[in-house]
mmCIF file of C-alpha atoms in Angstrom:
data_model
loop_
_atom_site.group_PDB
_atom_site.id
_atom_site.type_symbol
_atom_site.label_atom_id
_atom_site.label_comp_id
_atom_site.label_asym_id
_atom_site.label_seq_id
_atom_site.Cartn_x
_atom_site.Cartn_y
_atom_site.Cartn_z
ATOM 1 C CA UNK E 115 -44.772 -28.118 -5.717
ATOM 2 C CA UNK E 116 -41.246 -26.800 -5.630
ATOM 3 C CA UNK E 117 -38.768 -26.261 -8.421
ATOM 4 C CA UNK E 118 -35.024 -25.795 -8.315
ATOM 5 C CA UNK E 119 -32.899 -23.573 -10.541
ATOM 6 C CA UNK E 120 -29.148 -23.771 -10.734
ATOM 7 C CA UNK E 121 -27.588 -20.738 -12.377
ATOM 8 C CA UNK E 122 -24.749 -21.714 -14.648
ATOM 9 C CA UNK E 123 -24.508 -25.181 -16.121
ATOM 10 C CA UNK E 124 -20.700 -24.889 -16.168
ATOM 11 C CA UNK E 125 -18.427 -23.145 -13.684
ATOM 12 C CA UNK E 126 -14.666 -23.018 -14.017
ATOM 13 C CA UNK E 127 -12.308 -21.903 -11.248
ATOM 14 C CA UNK E 128 -8.593 -22.029 -10.656
ATOM 15 C CA UNK E 129 -7.152 -24.283 -8.003
ATOM 16 C CA UNK E 130 -7.196 -22.410 -4.705
ATOM 17 C CA UNK E 131 -9.928 -20.013 -5.781
ATOM 18 C CA UNK E 132 -13.353 -19.606 -4.213
ATOM 19 C CA UNK E 133 -16.069 -21.964 -5.415
ATOM 20 C CA UNK E 134 -19.594 -20.541 -5.628
ATOM 21 C CA UNK E 135 -22.408 -22.632 -7.090
ATOM 22 C CA UNK E 136 -25.811 -20.991 -7.130
ATOM 23 C CA UNK E 137 -29.150 -22.565 -6.330
ATOM 24 C CA UNK E 138 -32.568 -20.967 -6.036
ATOM 25 C CA UNK E 139 -35.787 -22.702 -5.214
ATOM 26 C CA UNK E 140 -39.441 -21.874 -5.459
ATOM 27 C CA UNK E 141 -41.721 -23.427 -2.930
ATOM 28 C CA UNK E 142 -44.989 -22.631 -1.252
ATOM 29 C CA UNK E 143 -43.621 -23.895 2.055
ATOM 30 C CA UNK E 144 -40.103 -23.835 3.512
ATOM 31 C CA UNK E 145 -38.331 -26.761 1.945
ATOM 32 C CA UNK E 146 -35.615 -29.127 2.926
ATOM 33 C CA UNK E 147 -32.562 -28.391 0.772
ATOM 34 C CA UNK E 148 -29.713 -30.585 -0.386
ATOM 35 C CA UNK E 149 -26.494 -30.492 -2.361
ATOM 36 C CA UNK E 150 -25.272 -33.671 -3.995
ATOM 37 C CA UNK E 151 -22.018 -34.307 -5.869
ATOM 38 C CA UNK E 152 -21.650 -36.728 -8.750
ATOM 39 C CA UNK E 153 -18.227 -37.838 -9.920
ATOM 40 C CA UNK E 154 -17.890 -39.293 -13.425
ATOM 41 C CA UNK E 155 -19.711 -42.603 -13.791
ATOM 42 C CA UNK E 156 -20.692 -42.580 -10.139
ATOM 43 C CA UNK E 157 -23.894 -42.178 -8.191
ATOM 44 C CA UNK E 158 -24.851 -39.141 -6.167
ATOM 45 C CA UNK E 159 -23.227 -38.479 -2.830
ATOM 46 C CA UNK E 160 -24.783 -36.155 -0.290
ATOM 47 C CA UNK E 161 -22.589 -33.125 0.446
ATOM 48 C CA UNK E 162 -24.852 -31.394 2.929
ATOM 49 C CA UNK E 163 -28.472 -30.736 3.740
ATOM 50 C CA UNK E 164 -30.600 -28.133 5.472
ATOM 51 C CA UNK E 165 -33.670 -29.280 7.380
ATOM 52 C CA UNK E 166 -34.187 -26.977 10.352
ATOM 53 C CA UNK E 167 -32.087 -24.880 12.725
ATOM 54 C CA UNK E 168 -28.875 -23.125 11.766
ATOM 55 C CA UNK E 169 -29.071 -21.671 8.283
ATOM 56 C CA UNK E 170 -25.346 -22.099 7.594
ATOM 57 C CA UNK E 171 -24.743 -25.756 6.956
ATOM 58 C CA UNK E 172 -21.321 -27.359 6.791
ATOM 59 C CA UNK E 173 -20.784 -30.464 4.717
ATOM 60 C CA UNK E 174 -18.058 -32.815 3.679
ATOM 61 C CA UNK E 175 -14.881 -31.874 1.795
ATOM 62 C CA UNK E 176 -14.921 -28.294 3.114
ATOM 63 C CA UNK E 177 -18.175 -27.280 1.446
ATOM 64 C CA UNK E 178 -20.856 -25.223 3.093
ATOM 65 C CA UNK E 179 -24.159 -23.652 2.092
ATOM 66 C CA UNK E 180 -26.389 -20.993 3.554
ATOM 67 C CA UNK E 181 -30.165 -21.072 3.491
ATOM 68 C CA UNK E 182 -31.491 -17.580 2.818
ATOM 69 C CA UNK E 183 -35.250 -17.588 2.978
ATOM 70 C CA UNK E 184 -35.594 -13.967 1.881
ATOM 71 C CA UNK E 185 -33.649 -14.738 -1.297
ATOM 72 C CA UNK E 186 -35.007 -18.294 -1.698
ATOM 73 C CA UNK E 187 -31.413 -19.370 -2.186
ATOM 74 C CA UNK E 188 -29.102 -22.144 -1.022
ATOM 75 C CA UNK E 189 -25.757 -21.379 -2.648
ATOM 76 C CA UNK E 190 -22.848 -23.773 -2.206
ATOM 77 C CA UNK E 191 -19.391 -22.431 -1.410
ATOM 78 C CA UNK E 192 -15.894 -23.606 -0.694
ATOM 79 C CA UNK E 193 -13.087 -21.169 0.146
ATOM 80 C CA UNK E 194 -10.354 -22.924 -1.829
ATOM 81 C CA UNK E 195 -10.933 -25.289 -4.749
ATOM 82 C CA UNK E 196 -8.994 -28.525 -5.129
ATOM 83 C CA UNK E 197 -8.524 -30.457 -8.340
ATOM 84 C CA UNK E 198 -10.479 -33.295 -6.755
ATOM 85 C CA UNK E 199 -13.559 -31.041 -6.526
ATOM 86 C CA UNK E 200 -14.112 -31.311 -10.275
ATOM 87 C CA UNK E 201 -17.524 -32.977 -10.608
ATOM 88 C CA UNK E 202 -21.208 -32.340 -11.263
ATOM 89 C CA UNK E 203 -23.126 -30.711 -8.425
ATOM 90 C CA UNK E 204 -26.869 -30.968 -7.960
ATOM 91 C CA UNK E 205 -29.090 -28.885 -5.736
ATOM 92 C CA UNK E 206 -32.340 -30.480 -4.604
ATOM 93 C CA UNK E 207 -35.395 -29.458 -2.609
ATOM 94 C CA UNK E 208 -38.220 -31.331 -0.944
ATOM 95 C CA UNK E 209 -41.102 -30.281 1.231
ATOM 96 C CA UNK E 210 -42.399 -33.519 2.639
ATOM 97 C CA UNK E 211 -40.846 -36.865 1.825
ATOM 98 C CA UNK E 212 -38.025 -38.252 -0.250
ATOM 99 C CA UNK E 213 -40.368 -38.906 -3.172
ATOM 100 C CA UNK E 214 -41.165 -35.216 -3.183
ATOM 101 C CA UNK E 215 -37.541 -34.302 -3.928
ATOM 102 C CA UNK E 216 -36.860 -32.191 -7.024
ATOM 103 C CA UNK E 217 -33.409 -31.682 -8.520
ATOM 104 C CA UNK E 218 -31.843 -28.820 -10.389
ATOM 105 C CA UNK E 219 -30.251 -29.421 -13.780
ATOM 106 C CA UNK E 220 -26.777 -29.559 -12.292
ATOM 107 C CA UNK E 221 -23.601 -27.472 -12.465
ATOM 108 C CA UNK E 222 -20.413 -28.961 -13.818
ATOM 109 C CA UNK E 223 -17.416 -27.638 -11.891
ATOM 110 C CA UNK E 224 -14.037 -27.579 -13.602
ATOM 111 C CA UNK E 225 -10.896 -26.806 -11.602
ATOM 112 C CA UNK E 226 -7.906 -25.490 -13.529
ATOM 113 C CA UNK E 227 -4.364 -26.018 -12.260
ATOM 114 C CA UNK R 53 -22.820 -52.782 4.935
ATOM 115 C CA UNK R 54 -22.965 -52.574 1.174
ATOM 116 C CA UNK R 55 -24.484 -49.490 -0.349
ATOM 117 C CA UNK R 56 -27.278 -49.390 -2.866
ATOM 118 C CA UNK R 57 -26.401 -51.853 -5.608
ATOM 119 C CA UNK R 58 -27.580 -51.401 -9.145
ATOM 120 C CA UNK R 59 -27.002 -53.770 -12.022
ATOM 121 C CA UNK R 60 -26.098 -53.849 -14.689
ATOM 122 C CA UNK R 61 -23.953 -50.711 -14.729
ATOM 123 C CA UNK R 62 -24.255 -50.470 -18.477
ATOM 124 C CA UNK R 63 -26.992 -51.911 -20.655
ATOM 125 C CA UNK R 64 -27.297 -51.792 -24.429
ATOM 126 C CA UNK R 65 -30.597 -52.671 -26.054
ATOM 127 C CA UNK R 66 -31.882 -52.516 -29.600
ATOM 128 C CA UNK R 67 -35.073 -50.617 -30.302
ATOM 129 C CA UNK R 68 -38.074 -52.749 -29.433
ATOM 130 C CA UNK R 69 -36.299 -54.912 -26.864
ATOM 131 C CA UNK R 70 -36.990 -54.952 -23.144
ATOM 132 C CA UNK R 71 -34.696 -53.457 -20.514
ATOM 133 C CA UNK R 72 -34.709 -54.683 -16.922
ATOM 134 C CA UNK R 73 -32.832 -52.625 -14.349
ATOM 135 C CA UNK R 74 -32.233 -53.968 -10.862
ATOM 136 C CA UNK R 75 -31.758 -52.195 -7.578
ATOM 137 C CA UNK R 76 -30.886 -53.779 -4.249
ATOM 138 C CA UNK R 77 -31.436 -51.235 -1.464
ATOM 139 C CA UNK R 78 -29.189 -50.879 1.534
ATOM 140 C CA UNK R 79 -29.779 -53.405 4.277
ATOM 141 C CA UNK R 80 -32.684 -52.322 6.445
ATOM 142 C CA UNK R 81 -34.077 -49.900 3.861
ATOM 143 C CA UNK R 82 -37.640 -50.521 2.781
ATOM 144 C CA UNK R 83 -38.175 -47.421 0.644
ATOM 145 C CA UNK R 84 -36.898 -47.309 -2.940
ATOM 146 C CA UNK R 85 -36.935 -44.427 -5.423
ATOM 147 C CA UNK R 86 -36.107 -44.465 -9.114
ATOM 148 C CA UNK R 87 -34.820 -41.423 -10.987
ATOM 149 C CA UNK R 88 -33.901 -40.843 -14.624
ATOM 150 C CA UNK R 89 -31.079 -38.560 -15.677
ATOM 151 C CA UNK R 90 -31.083 -37.389 -19.271
ATOM 152 C CA UNK R 91 -27.984 -35.775 -20.799
ATOM 153 C CA UNK R 92 -27.514 -32.195 -19.597
ATOM 154 C CA UNK R 93 -30.506 -32.498 -17.282
ATOM 155 C CA UNK R 94 -30.952 -33.127 -13.593
ATOM 156 C CA UNK R 95 -32.544 -36.151 -12.059
ATOM 157 C CA UNK R 96 -36.246 -36.600 -12.625
ATOM 158 C CA UNK R 97 -38.282 -38.550 -10.119
ATOM 159 C CA UNK R 98 -40.022 -41.570 -11.604
ATOM 160 C CA UNK R 99 -41.456 -43.816 -8.919
ATOM 161 C CA UNK R 100 -41.427 -44.500 -5.188
ATOM 162 C CA UNK R 101 -41.983 -47.991 -3.856
ATOM 163 C CA UNK R 102 -42.158 -49.756 -0.557
ATOM 164 C CA UNK R 103 -42.086 -53.523 -0.257
ATOM 165 C CA UNK R 104 -44.837 -54.922 -2.533
ATOM 166 C CA UNK R 105 -46.424 -51.484 -2.972
ATOM 167 C CA UNK R 106 -46.142 -48.624 -5.445
ATOM 168 C CA UNK R 107 -46.630 -45.477 -3.397
ATOM 169 C CA UNK R 108 -46.086 -42.755 -5.989
ATOM 170 C CA UNK R 109 -45.617 -43.290 -9.716
ATOM 171 C CA UNK R 110 -46.406 -39.755 -10.776
ATOM 172 C CA UNK R 111 -43.091 -39.422 -12.649
ATOM 173 C CA UNK R 112 -43.383 -42.653 -14.564
ATOM 174 C CA UNK R 113 -44.386 -42.600 -18.247
ATOM 175 C CA UNK R 114 -47.832 -44.136 -18.616
ATOM 176 C CA UNK R 115 -46.799 -46.658 -21.233
ATOM 177 C CA UNK R 116 -43.970 -49.194 -21.485
ATOM 178 C CA UNK R 117 -42.550 -48.441 -18.008
ATOM 179 C CA UNK R 118 -43.276 -50.452 -14.888
ATOM 180 C CA UNK R 119 -41.650 -50.960 -11.512
ATOM 181 C CA UNK R 120 -41.900 -53.439 -8.709
ATOM 182 C CA UNK R 121 -40.349 -54.076 -5.327
ATOM 183 C CA UNK R 122 -41.225 -57.632 -4.301
ATOM 184 C CA UNK R 123 -41.176 -59.003 -0.792
ATOM 185 C CA UNK R 124 -37.960 -60.840 -1.637
ATOM 186 C CA UNK R 125 -35.321 -59.647 -4.050
ATOM 187 C CA UNK R 126 -34.376 -56.378 -5.685
ATOM 188 C CA UNK R 127 -36.553 -53.642 -7.074
ATOM 189 C CA UNK R 128 -36.973 -53.894 -10.835
ATOM 190 C CA UNK R 129 -37.540 -51.080 -13.298
ATOM 191 C CA UNK R 130 -38.792 -52.546 -16.540
ATOM 192 C CA UNK R 131 -38.940 -50.763 -19.869
ATOM 193 C CA UNK R 132 -40.723 -52.560 -22.657
ATOM 194 C CA UNK R 133 -40.176 -51.907 -26.372
ATOM 195 C CA UNK R 134 -37.375 -49.446 -25.733
ATOM 196 C CA UNK R 135 -36.904 -46.435 -27.999
ATOM 197 C CA UNK R 136 -33.882 -44.186 -28.516
ATOM 198 C CA UNK R 137 -35.367 -41.581 -26.193
ATOM 199 C CA UNK R 138 -35.138 -44.042 -23.304
ATOM 200 C CA UNK R 139 -31.332 -43.776 -23.413
ATOM 201 C CA UNK R 140 -30.390 -42.271 -20.062
ATOM 202 C CA UNK R 141 -28.853 -43.008 -16.698
ATOM 203 C CA UNK R 142 -31.304 -44.547 -14.259
ATOM 204 C CA UNK R 143 -30.561 -44.113 -10.575
ATOM 205 C CA UNK R 144 -32.060 -45.891 -7.644
ATOM 206 C CA UNK R 145 -32.060 -44.553 -4.098
ATOM 207 C CA UNK R 146 -33.146 -46.129 -0.831
ATOM 208 C CA UNK R 147 -33.975 -44.902 2.641
ATOM 209 C CA UNK R 148 -35.108 -46.519 5.890
ATOM 210 C CA UNK R 149 -38.017 -44.118 6.251
ATOM 211 C CA UNK R 150 -39.902 -41.765 3.983
ATOM 212 C CA UNK R 151 -39.353 -38.687 6.117
ATOM 213 C CA UNK R 152 -36.871 -36.099 4.905
ATOM 214 C CA UNK R 153 -34.791 -36.287 8.066
ATOM 215 C CA UNK R 154 -33.519 -39.613 6.844
ATOM 216 C CA UNK R 155 -31.059 -39.505 3.990
ATOM 217 C CA UNK R 156 -31.708 -41.307 0.733
ATOM 218 C CA UNK R 157 -28.623 -43.147 -0.507
ATOM 219 C CA UNK R 158 -28.042 -43.436 -4.236
ATOM 220 C CA UNK R 159 -26.676 -46.289 -6.275
ATOM 221 C CA UNK R 160 -24.138 -45.828 -9.047
ATOM 222 C CA UNK R 161 -26.784 -45.979 -11.728
ATOM 223 C CA UNK R 162 -27.477 -48.016 -14.823
ATOM 224 C CA UNK R 163 -26.624 -46.377 -18.108
ATOM 225 C CA UNK R 164 -29.041 -47.549 -20.748
ATOM 226 C CA UNK R 165 -28.151 -47.089 -24.391
ATOM 227 C CA UNK R 166 -30.732 -47.878 -27.030
ATOM 228 C CA UNK R 167 -29.310 -48.467 -30.479
#
């Protein structure tokens, strides 16, 4: 079974600065990896996912993440933060099916003007 | 095509009452998943259902919690004799297939408060 660790429950950046949200996983087999975003009082929206193929994955809203097997990481980045990026971000991993999916505890991103 | 619909959005129950949470999956989706989100924690898997079948309930508490997904109508997550510790956001997700190449879409959640 896999587990997901998100380093930093709160991250604060200035508008225009680089966003880096960290995610590490532990799994006995290469997993499928996901980043979801949750805006206040909303459900989760998929930002991007890695299944197979290219390890650098581009998602919506200018976000991207790179799967690094050697580091068991799937960090989320965005070159320039916008105020609208303020939300909770969840990393998730699964090895087989959707019911196998495990979520990290989440990182709350704050963007300062 | 409406997304995953959950109702109610907010539910307040007194200790000992029953809570019934509803989830209507996206059209054409026959796989439903329930998750619970506690404050300052990520989502925890509870149960996976297909029409009229519980496939995986390994994340469901053994007592007071039950789930169903009937042939007609929404999926129901039922919590009997609620306690304060049941206060959480409950999210439902649906997908057309179980395989990971198909995305699971999430509803907006039901926020249960037990007073």
